[in-house]
Coordinates of C-alpha atoms and ligand atoms in Angstrom, one line a residue:
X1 CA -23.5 10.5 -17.8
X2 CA -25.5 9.5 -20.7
X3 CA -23.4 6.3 -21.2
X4 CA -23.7 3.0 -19.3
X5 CA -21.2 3.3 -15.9
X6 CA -17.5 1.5 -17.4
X7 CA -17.6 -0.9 -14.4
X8 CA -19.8 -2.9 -16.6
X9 CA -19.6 -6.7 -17.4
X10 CA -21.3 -5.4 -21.0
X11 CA -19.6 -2.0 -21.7
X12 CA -15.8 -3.1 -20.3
X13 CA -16.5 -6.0 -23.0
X14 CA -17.6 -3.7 -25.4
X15 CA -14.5 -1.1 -24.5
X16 CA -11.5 -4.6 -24.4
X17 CA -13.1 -5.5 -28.1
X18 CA -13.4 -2.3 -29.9
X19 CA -9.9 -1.7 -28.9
X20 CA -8.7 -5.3 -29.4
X21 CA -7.3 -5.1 -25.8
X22 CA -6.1 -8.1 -23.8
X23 CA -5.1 -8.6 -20.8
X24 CA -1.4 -8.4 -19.1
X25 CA -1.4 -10.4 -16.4
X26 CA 2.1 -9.4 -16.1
X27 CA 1.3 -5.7 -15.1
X28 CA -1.6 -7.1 -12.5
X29 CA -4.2 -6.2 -15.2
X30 CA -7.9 -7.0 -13.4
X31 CA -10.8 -4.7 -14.2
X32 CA -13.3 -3.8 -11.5
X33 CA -16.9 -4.1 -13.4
X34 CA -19.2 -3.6 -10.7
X35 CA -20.1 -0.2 -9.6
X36 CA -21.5 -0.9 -6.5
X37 CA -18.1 -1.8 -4.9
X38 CA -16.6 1.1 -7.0
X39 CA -18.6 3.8 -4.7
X40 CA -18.0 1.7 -1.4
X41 CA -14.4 2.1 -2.0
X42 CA -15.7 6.0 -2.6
X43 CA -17.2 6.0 0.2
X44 CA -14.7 4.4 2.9
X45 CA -11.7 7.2 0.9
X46 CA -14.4 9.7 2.2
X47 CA -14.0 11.5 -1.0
X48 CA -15.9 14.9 -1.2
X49 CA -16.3 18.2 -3.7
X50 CA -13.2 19.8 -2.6
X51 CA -10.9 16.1 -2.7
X52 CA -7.9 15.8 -4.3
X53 CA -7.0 12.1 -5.9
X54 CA -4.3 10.2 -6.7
X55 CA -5.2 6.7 -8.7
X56 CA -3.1 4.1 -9.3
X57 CA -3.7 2.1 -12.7
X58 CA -6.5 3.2 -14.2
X59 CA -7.1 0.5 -16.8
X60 CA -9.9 1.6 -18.7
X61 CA -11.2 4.2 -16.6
X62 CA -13.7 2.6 -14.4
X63 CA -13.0 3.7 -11.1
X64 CA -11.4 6.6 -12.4
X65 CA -14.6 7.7 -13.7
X66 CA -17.0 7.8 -10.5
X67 CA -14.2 9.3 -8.8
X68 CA -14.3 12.2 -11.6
X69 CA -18.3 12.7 -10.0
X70 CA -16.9 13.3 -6.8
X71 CA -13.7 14.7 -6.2
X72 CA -12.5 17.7 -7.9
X73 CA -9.4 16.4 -9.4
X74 CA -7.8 13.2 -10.3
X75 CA -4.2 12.3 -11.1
X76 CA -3.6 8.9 -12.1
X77 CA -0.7 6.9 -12.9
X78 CA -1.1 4.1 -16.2
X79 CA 2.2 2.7 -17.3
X80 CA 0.4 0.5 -20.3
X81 CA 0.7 2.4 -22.9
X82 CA -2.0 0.7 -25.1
X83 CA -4.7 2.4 -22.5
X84 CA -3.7 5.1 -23.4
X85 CA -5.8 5.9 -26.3
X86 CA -8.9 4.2 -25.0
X87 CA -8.5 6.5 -21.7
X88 CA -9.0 9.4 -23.6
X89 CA -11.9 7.8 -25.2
X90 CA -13.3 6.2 -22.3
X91 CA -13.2 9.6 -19.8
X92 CA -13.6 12.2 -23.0
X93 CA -16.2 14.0 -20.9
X94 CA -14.5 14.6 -17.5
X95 CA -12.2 17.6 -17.6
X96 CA -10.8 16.9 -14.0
X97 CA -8.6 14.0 -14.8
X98 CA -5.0 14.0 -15.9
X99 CA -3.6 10.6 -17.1
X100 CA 0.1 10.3 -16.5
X101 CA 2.0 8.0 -18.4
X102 CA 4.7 6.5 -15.8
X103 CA 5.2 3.5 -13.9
X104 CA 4.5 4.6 -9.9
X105 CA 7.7 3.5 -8.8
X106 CA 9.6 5.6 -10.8
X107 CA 7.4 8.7 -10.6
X108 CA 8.2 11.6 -8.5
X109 CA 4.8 12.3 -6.4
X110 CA 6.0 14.9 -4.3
X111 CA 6.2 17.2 -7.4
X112 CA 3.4 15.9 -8.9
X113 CA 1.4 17.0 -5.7
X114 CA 2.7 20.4 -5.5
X115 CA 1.5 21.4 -9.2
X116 CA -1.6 19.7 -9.4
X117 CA -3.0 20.5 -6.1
X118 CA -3.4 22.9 -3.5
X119 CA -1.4 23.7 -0.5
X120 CA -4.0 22.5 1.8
X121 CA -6.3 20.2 -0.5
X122 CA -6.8 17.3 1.0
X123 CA -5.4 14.8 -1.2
X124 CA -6.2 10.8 -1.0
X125 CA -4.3 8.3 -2.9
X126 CA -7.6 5.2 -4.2
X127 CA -6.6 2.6 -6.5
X128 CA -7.1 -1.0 -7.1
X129 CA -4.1 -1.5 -7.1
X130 CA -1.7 -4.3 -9.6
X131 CA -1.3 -6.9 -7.1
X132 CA 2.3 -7.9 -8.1
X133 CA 3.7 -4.7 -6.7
X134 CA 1.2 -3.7 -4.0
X135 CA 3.7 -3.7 -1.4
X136 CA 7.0 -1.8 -3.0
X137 CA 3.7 1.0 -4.1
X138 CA 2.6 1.4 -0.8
X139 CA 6.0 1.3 1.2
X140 CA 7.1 3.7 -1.6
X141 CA 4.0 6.2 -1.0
X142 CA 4.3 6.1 2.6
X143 CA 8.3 6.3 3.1
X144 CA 8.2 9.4 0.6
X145 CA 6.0 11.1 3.9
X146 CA 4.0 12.8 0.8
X147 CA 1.2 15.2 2.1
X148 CA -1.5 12.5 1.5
X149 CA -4.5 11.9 4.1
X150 CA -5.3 8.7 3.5
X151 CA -4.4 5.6 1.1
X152 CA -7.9 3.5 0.5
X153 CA -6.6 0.8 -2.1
X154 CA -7.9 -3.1 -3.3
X155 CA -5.1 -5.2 -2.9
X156 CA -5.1 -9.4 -2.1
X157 CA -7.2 -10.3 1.1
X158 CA -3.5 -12.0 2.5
X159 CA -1.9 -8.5 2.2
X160 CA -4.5 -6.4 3.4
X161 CA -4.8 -8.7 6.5
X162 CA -0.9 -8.9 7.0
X163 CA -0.6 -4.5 7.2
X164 CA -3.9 -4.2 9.3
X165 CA -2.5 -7.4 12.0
X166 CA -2.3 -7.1 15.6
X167 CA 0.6 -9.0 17.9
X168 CA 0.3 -12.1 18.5
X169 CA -1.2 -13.0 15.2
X170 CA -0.2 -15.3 12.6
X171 CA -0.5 -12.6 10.0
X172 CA 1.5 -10.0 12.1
X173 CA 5.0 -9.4 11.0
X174 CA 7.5 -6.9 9.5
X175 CA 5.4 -5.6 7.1
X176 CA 3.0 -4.5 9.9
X177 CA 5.2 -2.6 11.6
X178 CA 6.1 -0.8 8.6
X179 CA 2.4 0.4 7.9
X180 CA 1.3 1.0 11.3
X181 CA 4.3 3.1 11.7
X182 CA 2.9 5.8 9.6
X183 CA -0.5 4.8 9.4
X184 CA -4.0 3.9 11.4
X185 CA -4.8 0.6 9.2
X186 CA -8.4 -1.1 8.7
X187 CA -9.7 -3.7 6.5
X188 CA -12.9 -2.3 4.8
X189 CA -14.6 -5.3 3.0
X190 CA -13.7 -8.6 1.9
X191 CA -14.5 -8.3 -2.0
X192 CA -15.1 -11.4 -4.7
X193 CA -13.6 -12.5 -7.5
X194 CA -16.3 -12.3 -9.3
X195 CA -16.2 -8.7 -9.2
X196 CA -13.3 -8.5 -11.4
X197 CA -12.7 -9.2 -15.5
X198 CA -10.8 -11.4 -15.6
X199 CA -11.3 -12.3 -12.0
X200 CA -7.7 -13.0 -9.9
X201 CA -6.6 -15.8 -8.5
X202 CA -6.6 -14.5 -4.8
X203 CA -9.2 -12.9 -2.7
X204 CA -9.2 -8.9 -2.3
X205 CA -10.2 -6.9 0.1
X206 CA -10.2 -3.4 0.9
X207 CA -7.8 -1.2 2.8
X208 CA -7.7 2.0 4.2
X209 CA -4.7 3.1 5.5
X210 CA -5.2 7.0 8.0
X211 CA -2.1 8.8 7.9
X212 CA -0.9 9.6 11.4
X213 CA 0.0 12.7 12.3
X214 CA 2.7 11.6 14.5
X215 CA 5.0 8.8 14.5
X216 CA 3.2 6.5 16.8
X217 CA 7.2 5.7 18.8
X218 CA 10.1 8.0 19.1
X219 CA 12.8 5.9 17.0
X220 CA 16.6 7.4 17.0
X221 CA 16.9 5.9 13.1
X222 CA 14.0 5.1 11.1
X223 CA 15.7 2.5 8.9
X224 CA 17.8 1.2 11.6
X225 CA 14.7 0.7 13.6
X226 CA 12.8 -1.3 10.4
X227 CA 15.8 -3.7 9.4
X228 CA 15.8 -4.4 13.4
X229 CA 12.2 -5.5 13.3
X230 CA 12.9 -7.3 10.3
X231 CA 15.3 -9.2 11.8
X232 CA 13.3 -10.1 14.4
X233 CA 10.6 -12.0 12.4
X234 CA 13.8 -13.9 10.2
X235 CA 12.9 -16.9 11.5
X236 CA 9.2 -16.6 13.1
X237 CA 9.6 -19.6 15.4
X238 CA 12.8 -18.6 16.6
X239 CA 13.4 -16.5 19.9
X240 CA 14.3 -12.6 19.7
X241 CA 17.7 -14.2 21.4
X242 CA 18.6 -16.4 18.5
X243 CA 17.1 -14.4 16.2
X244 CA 19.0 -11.4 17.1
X245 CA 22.5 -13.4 17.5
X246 CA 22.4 -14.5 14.2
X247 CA 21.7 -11.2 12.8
X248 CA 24.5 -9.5 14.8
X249 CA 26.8 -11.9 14.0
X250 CA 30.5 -10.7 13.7
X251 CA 28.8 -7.0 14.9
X252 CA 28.1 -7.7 18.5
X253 CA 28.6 -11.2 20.7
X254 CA 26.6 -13.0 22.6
X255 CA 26.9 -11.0 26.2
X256 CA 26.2 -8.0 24.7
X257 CA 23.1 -9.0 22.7
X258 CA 22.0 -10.3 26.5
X259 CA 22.8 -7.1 28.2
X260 CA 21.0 -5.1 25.9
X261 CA 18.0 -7.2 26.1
X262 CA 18.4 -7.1 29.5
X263 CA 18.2 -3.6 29.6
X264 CA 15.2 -2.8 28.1
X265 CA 13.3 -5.6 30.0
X266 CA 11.9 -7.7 27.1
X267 CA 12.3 -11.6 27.7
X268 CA 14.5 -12.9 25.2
X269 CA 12.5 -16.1 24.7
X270 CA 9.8 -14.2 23.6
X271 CA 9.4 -14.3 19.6
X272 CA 8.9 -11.3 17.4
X273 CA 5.2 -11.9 16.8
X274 CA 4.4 -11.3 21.1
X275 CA 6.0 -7.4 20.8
X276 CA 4.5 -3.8 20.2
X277 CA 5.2 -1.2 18.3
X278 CA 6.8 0.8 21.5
X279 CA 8.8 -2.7 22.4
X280 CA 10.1 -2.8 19.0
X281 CA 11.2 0.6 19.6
X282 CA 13.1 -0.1 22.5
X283 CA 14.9 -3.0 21.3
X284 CA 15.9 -1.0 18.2
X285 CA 17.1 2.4 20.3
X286 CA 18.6 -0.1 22.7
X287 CA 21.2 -1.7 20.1
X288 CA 21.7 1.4 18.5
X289 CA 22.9 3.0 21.2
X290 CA 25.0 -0.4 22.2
X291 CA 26.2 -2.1 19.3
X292 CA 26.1 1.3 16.7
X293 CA 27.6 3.7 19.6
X294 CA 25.2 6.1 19.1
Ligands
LIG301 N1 -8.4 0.8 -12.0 C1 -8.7 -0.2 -13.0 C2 -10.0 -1.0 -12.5 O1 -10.1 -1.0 -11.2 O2 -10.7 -1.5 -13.3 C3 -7.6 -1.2 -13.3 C4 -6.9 -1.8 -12.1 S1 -5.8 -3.1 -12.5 C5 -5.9 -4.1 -11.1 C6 -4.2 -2.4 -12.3 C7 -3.7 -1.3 -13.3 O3 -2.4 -0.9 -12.9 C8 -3.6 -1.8 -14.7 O4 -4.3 -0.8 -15.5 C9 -2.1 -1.8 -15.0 O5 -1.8 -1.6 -16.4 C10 -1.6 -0.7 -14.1 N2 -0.2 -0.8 -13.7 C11 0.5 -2.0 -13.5 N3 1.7 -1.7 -13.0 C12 1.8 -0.3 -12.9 C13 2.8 0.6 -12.5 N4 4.0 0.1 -12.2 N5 2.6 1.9 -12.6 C14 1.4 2.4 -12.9 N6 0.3 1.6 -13.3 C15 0.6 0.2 -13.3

């Protein structure tokens, strides 16, 4: 590369005034201008020659860019128009990216996979991400059960900690569950703000997410099992007991939400926060079977 590296305070300046560009803060618009923490993200996505890529959002191109060194091919997803332009100016010289103008959420991935990369390429979604939709992306990527390895992805430090929780913390909840369903989740690094143009106002970190081969339970109803959990953490100081009667309300009384705890053995004074995976499971199969008839 004969120019300077994008993730530059300098050259992203130089880049945001030739073009006249400023910021949305709307569309989570925060530029990563330090290349060290670009290549640890490369690094931790275990990105090689033979890589496929999937990017979220890439702005002006700067992770984009080292990614182009070391996979073979990168897709990524921009829905600003106005970058546009200054993509194809910024990454004139990599001929193994292809820039797709669509908001994620709306785009289908599955077919974008299968004619942009092979069968068996392993393919890794990396992206530092637009923190006002990191969730709906990720729970989008991952209920889609898209042929992708693994998701390694800069979201807020609150987030990150939240998917990667254990029980019996404060930051374990629904949205644990729903990761760790499909996914082996670890927080990488902890990153600053000062790593960013214009720097956010939350701390980041790193995630990787590991697909898992298998679903880690044996759930008779996927989305019967996650509204269940849901349920659960309602109201986090509340018991699974009340917690439960309120959501069965007019479905199932009182006796019956006891015999089915009962039956699978789980106190019902315990809170959502104390279960497993597995435990969630067998509350969830345990009212479907009861309360659904199933
Ligand atoms: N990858 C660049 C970097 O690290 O410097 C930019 C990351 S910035 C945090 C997020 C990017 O996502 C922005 O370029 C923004 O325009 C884009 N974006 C926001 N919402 C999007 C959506 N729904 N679909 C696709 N891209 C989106």
């Amino acid at each position: 590369m004969s120019e300077k590296p994008i993730a530059t305070p300098k050259r992203t300046a130089d880049i945001l005034r030739k073009y006249g560009f400023s910021f949305k803060k709307s569309l989570g618009q925060n530029f990563i201008i330090d290349v060290n923490i670009l290549q640890k993200i490369i690094q931790a996505a275990g990105i090689g020659q033979s890589s496929g890529v999937i990017e979220v959002g890439p702005g002006i191109g700067a992770l984009t860019e080292q990614l182009a060194e070391s996979a073979e091919k990168i897709v990524a997803y921009e829905v600003d128009r106005r970058l546009l332009p200054i993509l194809d100016d910024t990454l004139w010289n990599c001929d193994n990216i292809q820039v797709i103008h669509q908001d994620i959420l709306e785009a289908d991935v599955g077919a974008m996979m299968t004619s942009n990369f092979e069968a068996n390429q392993p393919v890794h979604v990396v992206a530092n991400l637009p923190y006002y939709i990191t969730t709906p992306i990720l729970m989008k990527l991952l209920r889609e059960q898209l042929p992708v390895s693994s998701f390694t992805v800069m979201i807020q430090k609150e987030v990150a900690q939240r998917m990667a929780a254990t029980p019996d913390s404060k930051q374990y909840g629904s949205l644990t569950i729903a990761v760790q369903y499909y996914t082996d989740a670890e927080v990488v690094m902890n990153v600053p703000r000062s790593v960013f143009m214009p720097p956010p106002n939350v701390d980041s970190s790193v995630l990787k997410l590991v697909k898992k081969t298998e679903p880690p339970v044996n759930v008779a109803d996927e989305d019967y099992f996650f509204e269940l959990v849901q349920a659960c953490f309602a109201q986090r100081r509340k018991t699974l007991r009340n917690n439960l009667r309120h959501y069965f309300s007019g479905l199932a009384d009182k006796d019956v939400i006891s015999m089915v705890l009962d039956e699978t053995g789980i106190d019902p004074a315990r809170r959502g926060e104390s279960l497993t995976m597995a435990e969630f499971a067998d509350l969830a199969n345990a009212f479907y079977r009861t309360v659904e008839n199933r």
